[in-house]
């Protein structure tokens, strides 16, 4: 077990050196010593970076749910696997032991089978943050179906697009969901989506809110009666190491979302190993990650990583501000949480409230606190460190992506000294490189460039569902022989990495990945709109917010600009979801373009950000006069 758990900085450096010199030996040993296999591998790794082909643990056979559940039953059957904390603090929390989790997952697996789901079929899951979301994921994995979870905040149109791209056969949803003071009509949204999604044959509906819903005869079934009748054991499907485990959509620089494909064995080994080390997980810990399971953070570090380690993981249905700004801190005290993992945007929103909200609660149980999803600014870092971590809990700033499957750069608590705003050092087996635009490696410290990786790790995505060429083009072409993350980064003199933000057309708003292209596509569907360009500008709480420059077709016809703004945001909300709405919309008569017709976004970015405009070289602009107009009409904060 020596390389599995890292306990000193000296050991980290030793393990790191070994891991990058002999990565196959390193990962092979971890896989060998810490998991249950039906059959071990012939080869730890085969890969071709140019073709984006990766085979980890070739020909090994396993089932990930045997590793998440079954193998813990003998010693930890009565230990809590899940603690469900509902949205409403007056509703009692629910717990599920590993024994109970086993039964729930087996029953649901049997239901799916009865409904005709087979190995390799896609099952779309559109649920609020309730235990059934975790059961559904694991039930799919149990029978070898590929789960595709769609975040519950997405619109009907976004859901439909994702169901169609993955050609999902079954949809698991609920009547509704609670979110703060609101109720979300999930089934109604799903019904709307299904009008355009013919691949779905069956809809299984969880009862959460008891609200009136429409049930379509022959297609829609309440889940509970089926569960009640299902057998409570299930023989897990034997999966190949490289059989697909799930698809999870992430934004890209074209309108179509990218269905990142993750496979079984590598993802398992990687999430388990990173969870153990980055959260300093020990047997009696109560671990809580506040992300939604609809994002990769929830997949890897609410469900798979913790359960693979036999941990107790909290599933929280609510939001940080409901019923008060104390909700997070109250839950930490209530369940004696030992590891707390959240996003900078949540921290910033809570830090602006009175400090009594956090001081009222005893959070002595906390041992490690974590951050994920976007760069954490210095102020938020200190607030989090001082008021939540009480200056004694290491704060791990974890850098990773949907595409990476698990954390690649992070401090290891009690091992790596932390430094505000720096994600710090790569995990063992991970080889970051920073590249300049001429594809040279940047050796000089403190100069930022594109963050790339030189060597595959077990959790790397294997493809984009249905479009391997797009996978190659997006991640493996700009810097041949390397994985390109789309992020910028720099390295300090001791080798710590600092993430400087996206360098492509993706914007991170409140920790959510949004592509500007799909938002522009939605806006352009409005009959008054000729074209549009979206850029990000810094926002105190959300990190980034969106600023839209919109060209109207016939300005005279559209005098009620506020109404038009509302319509545009409604359109975005319908097409993508409320998370993608614009904070500012400026109507313009044209966009700055190069002679080849390309929008010069850096000019728009500079205007959106404000300050003293340094536009750089604008001599290649086709329409330089437009810049003055846009500047004059800028919407100030
Ligand atoms: C950003 C979330 C700075 C980054 C796990 C990345 C971060 C994108 C950090 C992936 C961090 C994530 N510091 N930036 N600690 N963690 N990001 O796919 O831009 O939802 O490329 O995965 O979030 O977002 P995704």
XYZ file of C-alpha atoms and ligand atoms in Angstrom:
662
model
C 0.000 0.000 0.000
C 2.995 2.315 0.307
C 2.389 4.206 -2.903
C -1.384 4.324 -2.390
C -1.405 6.739 0.483
C 1.009 9.635 0.532
C 2.003 10.860 3.952
C 4.965 13.192 3.665
C 6.365 15.682 1.203
C 9.486 13.601 0.896
C 7.396 10.547 0.045
C 5.376 12.588 -2.457
C 8.508 13.638 -4.338
C 9.810 10.097 -4.302
C 6.532 8.612 -5.478
C 6.114 11.367 -8.057
C 9.562 10.772 -9.536
C 8.969 7.047 -9.727
C 5.474 7.502 -11.141
C 6.573 9.582 -14.086
C 9.647 7.502 -14.781
C 7.680 4.266 -14.736
C 4.001 5.174 -14.999
C 2.894 1.689 -16.028
C 4.552 0.118 -13.037
C 3.146 2.807 -10.771
C -0.500 2.502 -11.891
C -0.242 -1.265 -12.265
C 0.722 -1.639 -8.622
C -2.083 0.622 -7.418
C -4.625 -1.242 -9.528
C -3.280 -4.580 -8.388
C -3.358 -3.925 -4.668
C -6.541 -1.953 -4.113
C -9.402 -3.347 -6.206
C -11.459 -6.426 -6.944
C -11.051 -7.895 -10.427
C -12.618 -10.876 -12.147
C -9.501 -11.043 -14.230
C -6.358 -8.927 -14.285
C -4.833 -7.162 -17.274
C -2.412 -8.310 -19.936
C -0.896 -4.864 -20.194
C -1.215 -1.768 -18.013
C -1.213 0.722 -20.879
C -1.185 1.037 -24.646
C -1.616 4.447 -26.176
C -1.219 6.718 -29.140
C -1.454 10.406 -28.277
C -1.859 11.553 -31.920
C -4.826 9.284 -32.466
C -6.115 9.845 -28.931
C -6.271 6.121 -28.271
C -5.814 4.858 -24.736
C -6.127 1.344 -23.419
C -5.624 1.048 -19.679
C -5.518 -2.376 -18.024
C -5.969 -4.181 -21.289
C -8.368 -7.148 -21.167
C -8.971 -6.859 -17.428
C -12.495 -7.770 -16.303
C -14.377 -6.116 -13.484
C -17.533 -4.423 -12.354
C -17.088 -1.029 -10.737
C -20.097 -1.504 -8.430
C -18.514 -4.642 -6.955
C -15.701 -2.286 -5.962
C -18.025 0.500 -4.781
C -20.373 -1.714 -2.797
C -20.042 -5.513 -2.628
C -16.503 -5.710 -1.376
C -17.310 -3.452 1.576
C -20.234 -5.554 2.774
C -18.249 -8.039 4.830
C -16.602 -5.404 7.033
C -18.640 -2.277 6.508
C -22.132 -3.514 5.758
C -23.653 -1.460 8.557
C -21.590 1.619 7.922
C -23.351 4.574 6.304
C -22.551 4.844 2.634
C -24.868 7.804 1.992
C -26.298 10.540 4.135
C -29.059 12.389 2.364
C -29.641 15.926 3.634
C -32.858 17.318 2.132
C -33.449 20.839 0.853
C -35.768 21.603 3.750
C -33.960 21.373 7.098
C -37.207 20.257 8.731
C -37.318 17.113 6.653
C -35.314 14.407 8.403
C -32.002 13.340 6.893
C -31.956 9.822 5.488
C -29.070 7.403 5.728
C -28.229 4.315 3.689
C -25.753 1.757 4.950
C -23.614 -0.200 2.511
C -26.038 -3.115 2.971
C -28.974 -0.877 2.112
C -27.135 0.683 -0.792
C -26.493 -2.810 -2.135
C -30.196 -3.633 -2.009
C -31.292 -0.344 -3.573
C -28.826 -0.652 -6.421
C -29.580 -4.309 -7.100
C -33.321 -3.664 -7.159
C -33.005 -0.766 -9.539
C -30.591 -2.764 -11.695
C -33.206 -5.510 -11.908
C -35.915 -2.999 -12.806
C -33.786 -1.610 -15.616
C -33.204 -5.102 -16.929
C -36.911 -5.861 -16.835
C -37.519 -2.719 -18.826
C -35.266 -4.085 -21.525
C -32.037 -2.236 -20.759
C -28.994 -4.209 -21.856
C -25.251 -3.858 -21.593
C -24.125 -0.945 -23.772
C -27.552 0.745 -23.881
C -27.668 4.397 -22.880
C -29.804 5.510 -19.961
C -30.378 9.217 -19.479
C -30.747 10.395 -15.884
C -32.438 13.737 -15.219
C -32.961 13.972 -11.476
C -32.592 16.380 -8.581
C -29.972 15.736 -5.893
C -31.708 12.820 -4.213
C -30.348 9.361 -3.332
C -32.093 7.853 -6.364
C -29.641 9.771 -8.534
C -26.749 7.834 -7.023
C -28.725 4.565 -7.139
C -29.494 5.126 -10.828
C -25.879 5.702 -11.731
C -24.760 2.615 -9.870
C -27.629 0.484 -11.206
C -26.557 1.334 -14.758
C -22.962 0.475 -13.967
C -24.114 -2.772 -12.373
C -25.719 -4.024 -15.592
C -23.236 -2.416 -17.971
C -25.597 0.260 -19.280
C -23.959 3.600 -20.049
C -25.312 6.392 -17.881
C -25.691 9.892 -19.212
C -26.627 12.247 -16.404
C -28.061 15.599 -17.456
C -27.908 18.359 -14.834
C -31.396 19.134 -13.465
C -31.009 22.835 -14.263
C -30.869 22.244 -18.009
C -33.835 23.172 -20.207
C -36.050 20.837 -22.245
C -34.155 21.688 -25.376
C -30.750 20.975 -23.794
C -32.067 17.707 -22.353
C -33.484 16.644 -25.686
C -30.214 17.405 -27.509
C -28.309 15.243 -25.042
C -30.808 12.370 -25.163
C -30.668 12.398 -28.957
C -26.890 12.577 -29.161
C -26.538 9.543 -26.908
C -29.712 7.859 -28.310
C -30.823 6.996 -24.790
C -33.415 4.268 -24.532
C -34.649 4.956 -21.014
C -35.006 8.196 -19.086
C -35.001 8.247 -15.297
C -36.539 11.439 -13.912
C -38.792 12.613 -11.076
C -42.080 14.415 -10.741
C -40.221 17.487 -9.521
C -37.366 18.695 -7.400
C -36.807 21.145 -4.552
C -34.290 23.914 -4.847
C -34.388 26.496 -2.095
C -37.873 28.008 -2.036
C -38.591 26.817 -5.568
C -39.980 23.615 -6.989
C -38.611 22.543 -10.360
C -41.050 20.782 -12.690
C -38.678 18.135 -13.908
C -41.262 15.793 -15.404
C -42.911 18.628 -17.275
C -39.558 19.675 -18.732
C -38.813 16.043 -19.585
C -42.196 15.691 -21.346
C -41.347 18.726 -23.427
C -37.928 17.271 -24.275
C -39.370 13.891 -25.202
C -41.506 15.423 -27.937
C -38.256 15.648 -29.877
C -36.502 12.583 -28.515
C -37.935 9.454 -30.117
C -35.210 7.105 -28.894
C -36.676 7.027 -25.369
C -38.960 4.029 -24.967
C -39.538 4.112 -21.227
C -39.566 6.835 -18.597
C -39.099 5.815 -14.973
C -40.412 8.423 -12.569
C -39.235 8.906 -8.988
C -41.779 10.435 -6.643
C -40.157 13.357 -4.851
C -42.560 16.303 -4.708
C -45.996 14.677 -5.107
C -46.960 17.320 -7.613
C -49.496 16.756 -10.395
C -47.776 15.372 -13.454
C -48.704 13.872 -16.739
C -47.986 10.126 -17.136
C -48.025 8.884 -20.687
C -49.572 5.448 -20.896
C -47.217 2.773 -22.149
C -44.180 5.023 -21.801
C -44.115 6.412 -18.250
C -43.898 4.273 -15.116
C -43.642 5.185 -11.449
C -40.428 3.699 -10.169
C -41.425 2.782 -6.616
C -43.954 0.016 -7.402
C -41.384 -1.588 -9.725
C -38.702 -1.388 -7.037
C -41.068 -2.946 -4.499
C -41.454 -5.991 -6.705
C -37.855 -6.326 -7.803
C -35.411 -8.961 -6.561
C -32.975 -7.581 -4.025
C -29.847 -9.227 -5.354
C -28.255 -8.929 -8.741
C -25.287 -10.608 -10.352
C -23.049 -7.831 -11.639
C -22.278 -7.792 -15.350
C -18.708 -8.663 -16.237
C -17.234 -5.602 -17.900
C -14.065 -5.164 -19.881
C -11.644 -2.551 -18.539
C -12.356 -0.341 -21.541
C -16.122 -0.835 -21.721
C -17.880 2.543 -21.526
C -19.053 3.549 -18.061
C -20.684 6.878 -18.793
C -21.159 9.834 -21.073
C -21.174 13.311 -19.580
C -21.751 16.374 -21.710
C -19.579 19.449 -21.488
C -19.572 22.700 -23.435
C -17.443 23.209 -26.464
C -16.662 25.883 -28.961
C -19.422 24.852 -31.342
C -23.136 24.680 -30.617
C -23.133 20.920 -30.115
C -22.201 19.753 -26.603
C -19.400 17.225 -26.323
C -20.356 13.872 -24.834
C -17.188 12.979 -22.986
C -16.870 9.213 -22.823
C -15.340 7.583 -19.762
C -14.572 3.895 -19.443
C -14.465 1.512 -16.542
C -11.158 0.411 -15.053
C -8.987 3.473 -15.557
C -11.683 5.803 -14.248
C -12.142 3.578 -11.215
C -8.462 3.414 -10.322
C -7.964 7.116 -10.859
C -10.967 8.442 -8.912
C -10.325 6.086 -6.012
C -6.650 6.982 -5.745
C -7.148 10.732 -6.037
C -10.047 10.741 -3.560
C -8.012 8.905 -0.949
C -5.038 11.237 -1.157
C -6.546 14.618 -1.899
C -9.108 14.387 0.875
C -6.898 12.525 3.318
C -9.696 10.020 3.667
C -9.774 7.837 6.762
C -12.253 5.263 7.885
C -14.548 7.247 10.180
C -14.709 10.370 8.060
C -17.912 12.010 6.882
C -17.182 13.523 3.512
C -19.309 16.203 1.838
C -19.011 17.622 -1.643
C -21.651 20.247 -2.458
C -21.509 19.871 -6.244
C -24.429 18.499 -8.227
C -24.063 14.909 -9.384
C -25.052 16.263 -12.805
C -21.491 17.533 -13.179
C -18.244 15.573 -13.228
C -17.370 16.678 -9.681
C -20.430 14.839 -8.434
C -19.739 11.740 -10.512
C -16.149 11.389 -9.369
C -16.211 12.867 -5.869
C -19.721 12.319 -4.530
C -20.404 8.897 -5.980
C -17.509 6.862 -7.355
C -14.394 8.103 -5.500
C -15.903 8.035 -2.003
C -17.761 4.726 -2.434
C -14.702 3.041 -3.928
C -12.946 3.907 -0.661
C -15.837 2.712 1.496
C -16.487 6.261 2.682
C -19.619 7.968 3.968
C -20.660 10.568 1.433
C -23.250 13.308 1.948
C -25.801 14.065 -0.767
C -27.207 17.550 -0.284
C -30.366 18.543 -2.085
C -30.396 22.230 -1.183
C -28.576 25.449 -1.876
C -26.203 27.515 0.312
C -28.665 30.350 0.940
C -31.800 28.462 1.933
C -33.407 28.878 4.392
C -30.501 31.069 5.547
C -26.891 31.722 4.614
C -25.933 29.330 7.393
C -27.147 26.226 5.603
C -23.723 24.805 4.713
C -22.296 25.421 8.173
C -25.345 23.991 9.870
C -25.044 20.800 7.826
C -21.351 20.503 8.660
C -22.132 20.716 12.362
C -25.168 18.454 12.123
C -23.400 15.584 10.379
C -19.938 16.251 11.821
C -18.487 16.600 8.364
C -14.733 16.015 8.168
C -14.033 16.956 4.533
C -15.880 19.760 2.781
C -15.508 20.351 -0.957
C -17.198 23.271 -2.692
C -16.829 25.916 -5.414
C -15.321 29.416 -5.168
C -18.567 30.957 -6.379
C -20.400 29.551 -3.337
C -17.645 30.837 -1.062
C -17.792 34.316 -2.591
C -21.552 34.490 -2.263
C -21.398 33.484 1.423
C -18.400 35.664 2.233
C -20.383 38.762 1.391
C -22.934 37.953 4.094
C -22.466 38.610 7.801
C -19.738 36.505 9.324
C -22.120 35.501 12.151
C -23.774 33.133 9.686
C -20.687 30.989 9.788
C -19.488 31.774 13.302
C -22.678 30.430 14.869
C -21.699 26.862 14.098
C -19.091 24.553 15.496
C -17.093 23.140 12.664
C -14.353 21.510 14.697
C -15.036 18.224 12.937
C -13.560 19.617 9.717
C -10.150 18.348 8.720
C -9.745 19.255 5.050
C -11.519 21.840 2.901
C -11.443 21.863 -0.882
C -12.191 24.097 -3.834
C -13.023 23.216 -7.423
C -14.433 24.516 -10.668
C -12.718 27.836 -11.233
C -9.737 29.796 -9.978
C -10.182 30.816 -6.350
C -9.258 34.457 -5.814
C -7.080 35.520 -2.912
C -9.893 37.114 -0.894
C -12.190 34.096 -1.148
C -9.255 31.801 -0.328
C -8.554 33.640 2.916
C -12.194 33.845 3.948
C -12.612 30.115 3.337
C -9.358 29.291 5.080
C -10.018 31.522 8.120
C -13.739 31.194 8.742
C -14.490 27.698 7.524
C -11.162 25.953 7.930
C -10.424 27.857 11.150
C -6.860 28.317 9.825
C -6.092 24.711 10.706
C -7.610 22.738 7.829
C -5.498 22.502 4.708
C -7.342 24.083 1.755
C -6.886 22.002 -1.357
C -7.437 23.894 -4.595
C -8.101 21.051 -7.017
C -7.677 21.550 -10.747
C -9.316 19.191 -13.216
C -11.994 18.854 -15.895
C -14.857 16.696 -17.136
C -12.338 15.403 -19.658
C -9.727 14.404 -17.079
C -12.119 12.261 -15.028
C -10.385 13.177 -11.786
C -8.105 15.716 -10.144
C -4.715 16.279 -11.830
C -3.233 19.190 -9.893
C -3.800 19.710 -6.187
C -2.082 19.928 -2.866
C -2.176 16.787 -0.752
C -3.374 17.819 2.707
C -0.829 17.679 5.544
C 1.803 16.993 2.888
C 1.986 19.868 0.385
C 2.296 23.385 1.820
C -0.552 25.414 0.292
C -0.246 28.781 -1.365
C -3.329 30.959 -2.030
C -4.539 30.914 -5.659
C -2.120 28.123 -6.605
C -3.470 24.648 -7.310
C 0.097 23.609 -6.403
C 1.627 20.313 -7.573
C 0.644 17.562 -10.010
C -0.594 14.262 -8.633
C 1.702 11.262 -9.094
C 1.590 10.012 -12.666
C 0.607 13.442 -14.029
C 2.999 15.405 -16.248
C 1.916 19.014 -16.873
C 3.716 21.193 -19.412
C 3.102 24.829 -20.260
C 3.297 25.702 -23.946
C 3.604 29.017 -25.741
C 1.774 29.840 -28.957
C 4.727 28.689 -31.028
C 4.397 25.249 -29.449
C 7.534 25.614 -27.393
C 7.603 24.494 -23.834
C 7.792 27.435 -21.439
C 10.601 26.745 -19.032
C 10.810 30.254 -17.648
C 8.811 30.506 -14.456
C 5.998 32.997 -13.985
C 5.170 33.242 -17.685
C 1.787 31.897 -18.580
C 0.900 29.646 -21.474
C -1.386 26.791 -22.444
C -1.676 24.016 -19.900
C -0.996 20.640 -21.527
C -0.147 17.136 -20.364
C 2.589 14.977 -21.742
C 1.388 11.546 -20.790
C -2.022 9.882 -20.308
C -3.423 9.042 -16.880
C -5.992 6.305 -16.218
C -8.979 8.678 -15.886
C -8.532 10.508 -19.187
C -11.686 10.561 -21.363
C -11.466 8.062 -24.211
C -13.469 9.906 -26.814
C -16.343 12.211 -27.614
C -19.403 10.031 -28.012
C -19.999 9.498 -31.714
C -17.252 11.841 -32.866
C -13.710 10.670 -32.231
C -12.321 13.105 -34.785
C -13.681 16.019 -32.758
C -11.929 14.568 -29.710
C -8.620 14.504 -31.594
C -9.150 17.988 -33.040
C -10.121 19.605 -29.751
C -7.538 18.151 -27.418
C -4.665 16.523 -29.290
C -3.959 18.606 -32.373
C -2.915 22.090 -31.307
C 0.083 20.694 -29.406
C 0.996 17.428 -31.125
C 1.777 14.593 -28.759
C 0.097 16.331 -25.848
C -3.331 16.695 -24.260
C -4.369 20.379 -24.397
C -6.676 21.409 -21.561
C -8.001 24.712 -22.922
C -6.755 26.437 -19.747
C -3.897 28.856 -19.269
C -1.435 28.363 -16.427
C 1.904 29.465 -15.044
C 4.451 27.831 -12.788
C 6.303 29.538 -9.939
C 9.922 29.065 -8.954
C 9.206 26.026 -6.781
C 7.104 24.334 -9.456
C 3.622 25.237 -8.196
C 0.960 25.680 -10.859
C -1.447 28.566 -10.969
C -4.433 28.364 -13.303
C -5.067 31.668 -15.060
C -8.384 30.798 -16.765
C -9.669 29.488 -20.073
C -7.811 30.317 -23.252
C -10.578 29.116 -25.584
C -14.256 29.989 -26.165
C -15.442 28.410 -22.957
C -16.372 30.692 -20.050
C -16.716 29.529 -16.469
C -19.704 31.239 -14.844
C -20.398 30.340 -11.206
C -18.278 27.268 -11.744
C -20.365 26.115 -14.721
C -18.717 25.537 -18.062
C -20.449 27.484 -20.790
C -19.505 27.672 -24.448
C -20.062 31.092 -25.982
C -20.969 29.566 -29.363
C -24.112 27.721 -28.260
C -25.324 30.856 -26.460
C -24.741 32.933 -29.589
C -26.616 30.315 -31.614
C -29.622 30.681 -29.301
C -29.623 34.473 -29.463
C -29.343 34.476 -33.219
C -32.589 32.563 -33.424
C -34.448 35.681 -32.309
C -36.093 37.241 -35.330
C -34.739 40.706 -34.508
C -31.140 39.551 -34.221
C -28.686 39.600 -37.090
C -25.665 38.361 -35.151
C -24.112 38.410 -31.737
C -20.924 37.907 -29.780
C -20.612 36.865 -26.160
C -17.627 37.604 -23.969
C -16.911 37.253 -20.278
C -16.252 40.018 -17.794
C -15.157 39.642 -14.172
C -17.981 39.347 -11.650
C -17.627 39.658 -7.895
C -19.565 36.514 -7.041
C -19.884 34.435 -10.174
C -16.219 34.809 -11.109
C -17.233 35.628 -14.651
C -20.478 36.924 -16.065
C -21.590 37.165 -19.682
C -21.771 40.309 -21.780
C -23.576 40.088 -25.111
C -23.041 42.403 -28.057
C -26.099 42.010 -30.235
C -26.609 43.375 -33.723
C -30.268 44.101 -34.436
C -31.591 43.675 -37.948
C -33.776 46.747 -38.248
C -33.056 48.989 -35.316
C -36.116 51.164 -35.906
C -38.507 48.311 -35.349
C -37.105 47.371 -31.982
C -37.291 50.397 -29.775
C -38.222 48.636 -26.565
C -34.741 47.455 -25.758
C -35.516 46.213 -22.279
C -38.209 43.988 -23.597
C -35.888 42.671 -26.249
C -33.274 41.955 -23.575
C -35.849 39.936 -21.665
C -36.805 37.999 -24.773
C -33.192 37.208 -25.547
C -32.559 35.932 -22.047
C -35.755 33.902 -22.152
C -34.592 32.338 -25.390
C -31.265 31.394 -23.806
C -33.085 30.012 -20.809
C -35.305 27.869 -23.028
C -32.523 26.659 -25.263
C -29.836 26.012 -22.677
C -30.919 26.846 -19.143
C -31.062 29.793 -16.778
C -27.373 29.378 -15.916
C -26.447 30.717 -19.361
C -28.394 34.012 -19.164
C -26.536 37.234 -19.967
C -25.857 39.869 -17.316
C -25.512 42.638 -19.865
C -26.826 43.045 -23.381
C -25.646 45.909 -25.540
C -27.307 46.514 -28.880
C -24.859 47.552 -31.569
C -24.983 48.180 -35.285
C -22.014 45.947 -36.059
C -19.201 43.887 -34.540
C -15.491 44.564 -34.984
C -14.261 42.177 -37.661
C -11.062 41.335 -39.413
C -10.872 41.429 -43.175
C -11.461 37.717 -43.209
C -14.714 38.218 -41.297
C -13.556 36.949 -37.933
C -14.949 38.772 -34.895
C -12.132 40.398 -32.915
C -13.201 39.222 -29.532
C -10.325 40.723 -27.632
C -11.700 44.179 -28.428
C -15.125 43.219 -27.142
C -13.551 41.656 -24.086
C -11.623 44.843 -23.349
C -14.802 46.921 -23.644
C -16.791 44.544 -21.453
C -14.075 44.582 -18.812
C -13.808 48.380 -18.871
C -10.763 50.242 -17.588
C -8.364 51.943 -19.934
C -8.931 50.364 -23.271
C -5.812 48.894 -24.733
C -7.020 47.278 -27.913
C -3.608 46.370 -29.245
C -3.215 46.377 -32.983
C -6.502 47.266 -34.706
C -5.113 48.015 -38.150
C -6.420 44.738 -39.539
C -10.005 45.704 -38.712
C -12.462 45.952 -41.544
C -14.660 48.434 -39.689
C -12.537 50.371 -37.146
C -15.244 53.026 -36.701
C -17.488 50.503 -34.933
C -15.132 50.338 -31.956
C -15.904 53.927 -30.949
C -19.640 53.289 -31.172
C -19.449 50.183 -29.024
C -17.243 51.931 -26.478
C -19.687 54.812 -26.168
C -22.654 52.508 -25.686
C -20.922 50.306 -23.126
C -23.110 49.214 -20.245
C -21.293 50.183 -17.072
C -21.509 47.967 -13.982
C -11.950 25.247 -14.464
C -14.824 20.732 -13.213
C -8.976 26.976 -11.697
C -10.943 25.137 -15.592
C -14.014 19.777 -12.354
C -11.301 23.816 -16.225
C -10.473 25.406 -12.448
C -12.794 23.799 -16.097
C -10.265 24.624 -11.283
C -13.368 22.417 -16.095
C -9.349 25.117 -10.302
C -11.681 23.608 -12.567
N -8.726 26.292 -10.566
N -9.832 26.557 -12.642
N -9.104 24.487 -9.167
N -11.027 23.516 -11.398
N -11.376 24.756 -13.198
O -15.342 20.289 -16.893
O -11.124 26.207 -16.495
O -16.909 21.425 -15.254
O -10.893 23.719 -17.569
O -14.829 20.273 -14.516
O -13.050 24.445 -14.834
O -14.736 22.437 -15.779
P -15.536 21.080 -15.660
